mmCIF file of C-alpha atoms in Angstrom:
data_model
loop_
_atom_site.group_PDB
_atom_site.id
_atom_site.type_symbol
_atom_site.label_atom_id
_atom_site.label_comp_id
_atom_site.label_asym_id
_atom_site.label_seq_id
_atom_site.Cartn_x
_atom_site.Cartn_y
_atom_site.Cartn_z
ATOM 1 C CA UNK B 1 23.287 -16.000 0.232
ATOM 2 C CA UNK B 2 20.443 -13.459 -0.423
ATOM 3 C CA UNK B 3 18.394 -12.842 2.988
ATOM 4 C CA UNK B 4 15.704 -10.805 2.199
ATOM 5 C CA UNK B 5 13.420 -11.149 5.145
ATOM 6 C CA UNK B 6 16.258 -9.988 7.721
ATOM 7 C CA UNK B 7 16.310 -6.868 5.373
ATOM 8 C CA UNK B 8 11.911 -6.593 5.964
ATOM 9 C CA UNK B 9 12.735 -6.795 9.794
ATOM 10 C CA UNK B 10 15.172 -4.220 9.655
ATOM 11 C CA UNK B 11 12.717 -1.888 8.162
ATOM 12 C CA UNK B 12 10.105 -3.226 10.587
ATOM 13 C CA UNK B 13 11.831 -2.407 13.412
ATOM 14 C CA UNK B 14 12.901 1.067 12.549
ATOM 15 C CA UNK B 15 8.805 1.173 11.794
ATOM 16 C CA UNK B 16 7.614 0.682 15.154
ATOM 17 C CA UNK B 17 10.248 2.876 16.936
ATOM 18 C CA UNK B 18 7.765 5.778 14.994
ATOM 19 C CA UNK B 19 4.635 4.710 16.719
ATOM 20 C CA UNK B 20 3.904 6.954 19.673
ATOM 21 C CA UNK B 21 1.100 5.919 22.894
ATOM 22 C CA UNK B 22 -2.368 7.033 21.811
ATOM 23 C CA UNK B 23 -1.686 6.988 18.173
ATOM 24 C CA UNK B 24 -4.511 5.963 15.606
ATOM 25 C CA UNK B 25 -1.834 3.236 13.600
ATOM 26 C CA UNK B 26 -2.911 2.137 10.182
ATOM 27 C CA UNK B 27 -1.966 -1.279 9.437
ATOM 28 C CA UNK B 28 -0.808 -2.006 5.930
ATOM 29 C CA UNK B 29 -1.141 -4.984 4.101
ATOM 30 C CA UNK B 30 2.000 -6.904 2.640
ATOM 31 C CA UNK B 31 5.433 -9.097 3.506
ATOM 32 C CA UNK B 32 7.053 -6.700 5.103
ATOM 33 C CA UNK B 33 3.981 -4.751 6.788
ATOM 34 C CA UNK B 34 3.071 -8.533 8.805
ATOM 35 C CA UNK B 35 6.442 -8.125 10.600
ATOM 36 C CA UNK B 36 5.360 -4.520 11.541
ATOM 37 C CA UNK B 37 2.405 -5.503 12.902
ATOM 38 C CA UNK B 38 3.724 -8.531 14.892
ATOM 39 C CA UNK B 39 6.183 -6.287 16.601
ATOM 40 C CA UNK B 40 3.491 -3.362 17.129
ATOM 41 C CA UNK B 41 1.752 -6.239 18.821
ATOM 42 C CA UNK B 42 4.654 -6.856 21.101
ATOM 43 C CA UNK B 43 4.800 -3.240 22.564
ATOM 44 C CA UNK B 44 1.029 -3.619 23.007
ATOM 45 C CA UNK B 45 1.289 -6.320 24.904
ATOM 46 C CA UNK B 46 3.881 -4.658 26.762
ATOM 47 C CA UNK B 47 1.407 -1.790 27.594
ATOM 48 C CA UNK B 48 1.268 0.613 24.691
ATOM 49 C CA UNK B 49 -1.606 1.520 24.412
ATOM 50 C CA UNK B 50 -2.408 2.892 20.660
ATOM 51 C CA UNK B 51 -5.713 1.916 18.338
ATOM 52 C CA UNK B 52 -5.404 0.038 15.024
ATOM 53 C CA UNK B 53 -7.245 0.918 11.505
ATOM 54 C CA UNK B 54 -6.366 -2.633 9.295
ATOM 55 C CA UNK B 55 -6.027 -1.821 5.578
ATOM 56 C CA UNK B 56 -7.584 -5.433 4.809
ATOM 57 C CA UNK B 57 -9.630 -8.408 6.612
ATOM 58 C CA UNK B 58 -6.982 -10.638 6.513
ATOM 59 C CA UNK B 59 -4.883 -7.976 8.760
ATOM 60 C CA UNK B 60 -7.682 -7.828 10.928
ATOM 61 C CA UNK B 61 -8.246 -11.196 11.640
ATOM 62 C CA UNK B 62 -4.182 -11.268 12.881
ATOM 63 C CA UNK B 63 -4.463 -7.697 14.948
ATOM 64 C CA UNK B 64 -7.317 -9.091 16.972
ATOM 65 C CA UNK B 65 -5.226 -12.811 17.392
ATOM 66 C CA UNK B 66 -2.401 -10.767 18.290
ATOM 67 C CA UNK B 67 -4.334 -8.410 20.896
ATOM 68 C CA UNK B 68 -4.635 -5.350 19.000
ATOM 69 C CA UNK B 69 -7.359 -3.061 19.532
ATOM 70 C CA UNK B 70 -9.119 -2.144 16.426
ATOM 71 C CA UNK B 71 -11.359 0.797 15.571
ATOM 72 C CA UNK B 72 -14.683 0.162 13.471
ATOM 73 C CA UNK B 73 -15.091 3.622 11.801
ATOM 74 C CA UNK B 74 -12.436 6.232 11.541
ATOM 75 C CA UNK B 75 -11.760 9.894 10.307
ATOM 76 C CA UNK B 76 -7.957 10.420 10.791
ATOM 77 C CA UNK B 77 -5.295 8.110 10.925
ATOM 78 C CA UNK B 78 -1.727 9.559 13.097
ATOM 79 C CA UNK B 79 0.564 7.158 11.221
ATOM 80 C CA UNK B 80 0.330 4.593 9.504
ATOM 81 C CA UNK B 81 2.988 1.292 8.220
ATOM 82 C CA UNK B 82 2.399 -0.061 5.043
ATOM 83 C CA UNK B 83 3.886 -1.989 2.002
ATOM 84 C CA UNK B 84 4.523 -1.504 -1.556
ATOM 85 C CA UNK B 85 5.259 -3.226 -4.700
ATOM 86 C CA UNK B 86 7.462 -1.028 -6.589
ATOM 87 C CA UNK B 87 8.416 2.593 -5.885
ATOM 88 C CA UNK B 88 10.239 4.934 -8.063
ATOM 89 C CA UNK B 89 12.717 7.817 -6.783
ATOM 90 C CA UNK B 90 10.051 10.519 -6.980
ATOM 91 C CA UNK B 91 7.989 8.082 -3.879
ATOM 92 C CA UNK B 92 5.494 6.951 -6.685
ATOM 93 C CA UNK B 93 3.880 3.793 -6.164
ATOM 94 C CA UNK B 94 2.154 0.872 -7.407
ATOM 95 C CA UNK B 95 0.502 -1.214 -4.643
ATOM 96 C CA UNK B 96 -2.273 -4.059 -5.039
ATOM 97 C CA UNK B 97 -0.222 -7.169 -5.366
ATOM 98 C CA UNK B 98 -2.452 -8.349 -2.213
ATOM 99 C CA UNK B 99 -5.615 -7.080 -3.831
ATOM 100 C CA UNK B 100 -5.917 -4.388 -0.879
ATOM 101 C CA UNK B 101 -5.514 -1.135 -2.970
ATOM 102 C CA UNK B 102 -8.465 0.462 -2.195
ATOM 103 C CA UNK B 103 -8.841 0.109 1.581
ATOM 104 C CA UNK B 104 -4.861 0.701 1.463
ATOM 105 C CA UNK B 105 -5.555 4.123 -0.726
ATOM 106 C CA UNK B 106 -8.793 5.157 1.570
ATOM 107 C CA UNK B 107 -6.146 4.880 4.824
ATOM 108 C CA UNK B 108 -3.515 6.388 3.538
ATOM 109 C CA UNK B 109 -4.984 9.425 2.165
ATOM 110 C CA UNK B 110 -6.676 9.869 5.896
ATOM 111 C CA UNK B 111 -3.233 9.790 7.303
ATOM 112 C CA UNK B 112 -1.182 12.735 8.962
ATOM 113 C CA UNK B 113 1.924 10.266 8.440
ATOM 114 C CA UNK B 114 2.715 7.558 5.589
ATOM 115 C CA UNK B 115 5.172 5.343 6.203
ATOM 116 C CA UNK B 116 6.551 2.910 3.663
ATOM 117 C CA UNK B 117 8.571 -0.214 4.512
ATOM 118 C CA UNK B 118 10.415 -2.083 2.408
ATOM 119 C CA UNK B 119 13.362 -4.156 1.295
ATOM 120 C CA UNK B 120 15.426 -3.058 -1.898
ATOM 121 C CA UNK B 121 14.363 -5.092 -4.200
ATOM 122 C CA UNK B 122 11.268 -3.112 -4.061
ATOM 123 C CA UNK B 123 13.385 -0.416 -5.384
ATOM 124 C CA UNK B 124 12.911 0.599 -8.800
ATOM 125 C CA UNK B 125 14.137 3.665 -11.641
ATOM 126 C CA UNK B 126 10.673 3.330 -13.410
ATOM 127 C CA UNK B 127 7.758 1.916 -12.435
ATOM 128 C CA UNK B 128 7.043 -1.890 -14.321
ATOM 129 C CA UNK B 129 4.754 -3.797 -12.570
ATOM 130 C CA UNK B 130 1.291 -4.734 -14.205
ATOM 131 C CA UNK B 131 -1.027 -1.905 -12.470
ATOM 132 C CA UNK B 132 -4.185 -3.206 -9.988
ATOM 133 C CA UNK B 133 -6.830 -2.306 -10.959
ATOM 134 C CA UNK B 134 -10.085 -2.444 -8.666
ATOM 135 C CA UNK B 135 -13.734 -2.912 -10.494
ATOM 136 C CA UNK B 136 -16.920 -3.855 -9.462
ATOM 137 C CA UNK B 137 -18.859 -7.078 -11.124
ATOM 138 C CA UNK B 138 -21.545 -5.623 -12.659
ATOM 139 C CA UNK B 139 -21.176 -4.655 -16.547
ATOM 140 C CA UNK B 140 -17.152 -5.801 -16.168
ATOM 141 C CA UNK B 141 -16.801 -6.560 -20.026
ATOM 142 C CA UNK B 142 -17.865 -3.202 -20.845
ATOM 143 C CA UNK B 143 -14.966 -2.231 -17.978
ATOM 144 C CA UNK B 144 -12.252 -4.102 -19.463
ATOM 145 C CA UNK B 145 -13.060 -2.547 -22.997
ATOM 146 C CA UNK B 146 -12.639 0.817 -22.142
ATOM 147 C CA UNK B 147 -9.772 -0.120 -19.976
ATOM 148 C CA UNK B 148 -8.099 -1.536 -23.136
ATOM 149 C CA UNK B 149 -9.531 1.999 -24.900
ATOM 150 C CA UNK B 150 -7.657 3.768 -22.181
ATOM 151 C CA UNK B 151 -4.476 1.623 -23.825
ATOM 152 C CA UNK B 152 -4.245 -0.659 -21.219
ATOM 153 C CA UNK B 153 -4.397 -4.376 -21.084
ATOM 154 C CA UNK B 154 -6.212 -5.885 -18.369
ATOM 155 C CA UNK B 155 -6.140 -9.278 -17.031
ATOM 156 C CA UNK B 156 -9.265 -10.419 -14.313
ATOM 157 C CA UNK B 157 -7.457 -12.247 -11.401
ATOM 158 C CA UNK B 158 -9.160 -15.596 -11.650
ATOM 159 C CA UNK B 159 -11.268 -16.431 -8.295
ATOM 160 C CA UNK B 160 -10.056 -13.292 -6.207
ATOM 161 C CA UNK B 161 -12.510 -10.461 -4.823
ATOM 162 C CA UNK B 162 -11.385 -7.990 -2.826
ATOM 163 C CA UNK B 163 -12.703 -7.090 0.842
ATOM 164 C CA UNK B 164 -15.592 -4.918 -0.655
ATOM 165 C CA UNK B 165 -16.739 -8.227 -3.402
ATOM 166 C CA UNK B 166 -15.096 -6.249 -6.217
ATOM 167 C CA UNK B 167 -13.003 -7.132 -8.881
ATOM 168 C CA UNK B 168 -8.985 -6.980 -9.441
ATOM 169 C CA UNK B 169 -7.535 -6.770 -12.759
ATOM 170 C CA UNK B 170 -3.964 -6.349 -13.219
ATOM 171 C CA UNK B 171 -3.067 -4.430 -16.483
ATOM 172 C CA UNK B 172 -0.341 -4.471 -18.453
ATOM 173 C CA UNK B 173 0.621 -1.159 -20.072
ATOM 174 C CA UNK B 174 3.363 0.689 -22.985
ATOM 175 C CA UNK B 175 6.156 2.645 -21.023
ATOM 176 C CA UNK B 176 5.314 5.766 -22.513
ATOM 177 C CA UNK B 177 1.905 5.602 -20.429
ATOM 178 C CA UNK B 178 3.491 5.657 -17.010
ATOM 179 C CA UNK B 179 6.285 8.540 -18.101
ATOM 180 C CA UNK B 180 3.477 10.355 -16.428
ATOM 181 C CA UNK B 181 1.762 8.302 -13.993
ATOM 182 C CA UNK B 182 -0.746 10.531 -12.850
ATOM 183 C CA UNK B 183 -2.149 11.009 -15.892
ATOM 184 C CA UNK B 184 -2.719 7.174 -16.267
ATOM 185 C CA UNK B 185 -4.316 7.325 -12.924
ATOM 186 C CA UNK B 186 -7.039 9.859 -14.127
ATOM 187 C CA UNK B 187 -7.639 8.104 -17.169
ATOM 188 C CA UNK B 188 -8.746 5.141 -15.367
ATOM 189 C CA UNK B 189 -10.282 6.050 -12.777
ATOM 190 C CA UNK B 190 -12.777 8.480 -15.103
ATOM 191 C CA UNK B 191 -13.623 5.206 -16.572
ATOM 192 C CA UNK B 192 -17.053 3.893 -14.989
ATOM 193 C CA UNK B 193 -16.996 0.695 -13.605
ATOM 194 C CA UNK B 194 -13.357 1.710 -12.018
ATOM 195 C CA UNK B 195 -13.339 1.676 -8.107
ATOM 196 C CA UNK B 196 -9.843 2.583 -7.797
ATOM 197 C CA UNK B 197 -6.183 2.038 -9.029
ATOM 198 C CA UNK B 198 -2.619 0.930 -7.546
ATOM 199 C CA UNK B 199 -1.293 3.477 -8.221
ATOM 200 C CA UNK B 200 -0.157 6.123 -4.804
ATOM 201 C CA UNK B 201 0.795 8.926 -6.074
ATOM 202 C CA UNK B 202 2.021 12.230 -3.573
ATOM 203 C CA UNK B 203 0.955 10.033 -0.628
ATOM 204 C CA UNK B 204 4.219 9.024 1.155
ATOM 205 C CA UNK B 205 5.936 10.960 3.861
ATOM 206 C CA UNK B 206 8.899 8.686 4.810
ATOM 207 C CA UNK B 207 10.078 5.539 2.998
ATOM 208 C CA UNK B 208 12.206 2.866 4.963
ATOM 209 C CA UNK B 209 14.304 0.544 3.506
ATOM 210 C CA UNK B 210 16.187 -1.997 5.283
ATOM 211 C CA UNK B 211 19.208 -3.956 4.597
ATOM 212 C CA UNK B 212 20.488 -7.494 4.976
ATOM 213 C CA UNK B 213 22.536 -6.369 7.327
ATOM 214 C CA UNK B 214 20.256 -5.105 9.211
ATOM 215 C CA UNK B 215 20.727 -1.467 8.328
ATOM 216 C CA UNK B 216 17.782 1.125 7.843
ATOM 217 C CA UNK B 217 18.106 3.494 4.915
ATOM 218 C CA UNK B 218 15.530 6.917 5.080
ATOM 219 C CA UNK B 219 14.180 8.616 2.903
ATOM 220 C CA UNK B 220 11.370 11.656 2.938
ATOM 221 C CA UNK B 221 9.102 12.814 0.274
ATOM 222 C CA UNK B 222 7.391 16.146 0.081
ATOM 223 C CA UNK B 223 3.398 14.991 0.173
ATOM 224 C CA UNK B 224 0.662 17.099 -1.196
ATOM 225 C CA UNK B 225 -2.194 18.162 0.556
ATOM 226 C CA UNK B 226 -4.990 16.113 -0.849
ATOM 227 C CA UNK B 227 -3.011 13.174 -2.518
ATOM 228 C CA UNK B 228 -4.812 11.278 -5.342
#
């Protein structure tokens, strides 16, 4: 019988063996990420001392239950633990499922280290997943018509806003448009009205996977200096 969640621990654990005392730790947002976080909270309680930067309120709220200490404002991140939806070979990503993306994308890109946790079946050849798309309320049907302009087809998640009251639409999109997926990226996010999109492109360092069996596979990526 499939077992994915001892496969998210695996990863988990190999995650927090990377966090060092002192570190600024970014905490991601996702299935896998929570079982970071409660063992990061472990060690804490244990006496290692580090500071946290939460990639969503809902991640908040369970640092500070689980004794965490949190910082309110931040300009670098050491390393940070997060999830992902799908990645590719190449370390591209789409992210968003949670409706996090953007504070997810603002914490990454101020990390020295990204770290990426995840079980296979997050594993993927090309990238398929309806994109998340972040935009704010105002003027949104004049959004979603130059998102389908841009060749995509959105779809407004129905009673969701994000942490900063914005907008998620996930959009569905032809195969030939993510053969090059930072291309897609910069065609929506010209678009005004955009905030940000799922997709992480050049902003991993090290991927873990882990196994049923408890396993950790590595991987590392060569990240650029500015990310998208």
């Amino acid at each position: 019988m499939s077992n994915p969640e001892a496969a998210k621990w695996a990863a988990a654990r190999r995650a927090v063996e990377l966090v060092q005392p002192g570190q600024i730790v970014g905490l991601g947002t996702g299935t896998t990420a929570i079982k970071f976080l409660e063992l990061l909270a472990q060690k804490v309680r244990g006496g290692l001392s580090i500071q946290g930067v939460p990639t969503s309120e809902a991640i908040a709220r369970q640092a500070r239950e689980w004794g965490i200490p949190l910082l309110e404002s931040f300009t670098r991140v050491d390393l940070t633990v997060d999830g992902a939806d799908q990645i590719d070979p190449s370390g591209r990503i789409i992210k968003g499922g949670g409706g996090a993306l953007l504070r997810e994308k603002l914490v990454a890109l101020a990390s020295g280290v990204e770290v990426i946790v995840v079980d296979p079946g997050k594993l993927v050849a090309e990238l398929t997943r309806a994109l998340p798309v972040e935009i704010i309320p105002f003027g949104v049907e004049t959004t979603l018509a130059r998102l389908r302009q841009a060749g995509v087809e959105p779809t407004v998640r129905p009673g969701f806003a994000s942490d900063a009251g914005n907008l998620v639409a996930d959009c569905a999109y032809p195969a030939s448009l993510m053969r090059v997926p930072a291309q897609l990226h910069e065609r929506l996010k010209s678009i005004s009205g955009v905030v940000e999109t799922g997709l992480f492109l050049e902003l991993v360092d090290q991927l873990i996977i882990g196994h049923e069996d408890g396993r950790v596979e590595e991987r590392e990526f060569r990240r650029s200096v500015a990310g998208r």
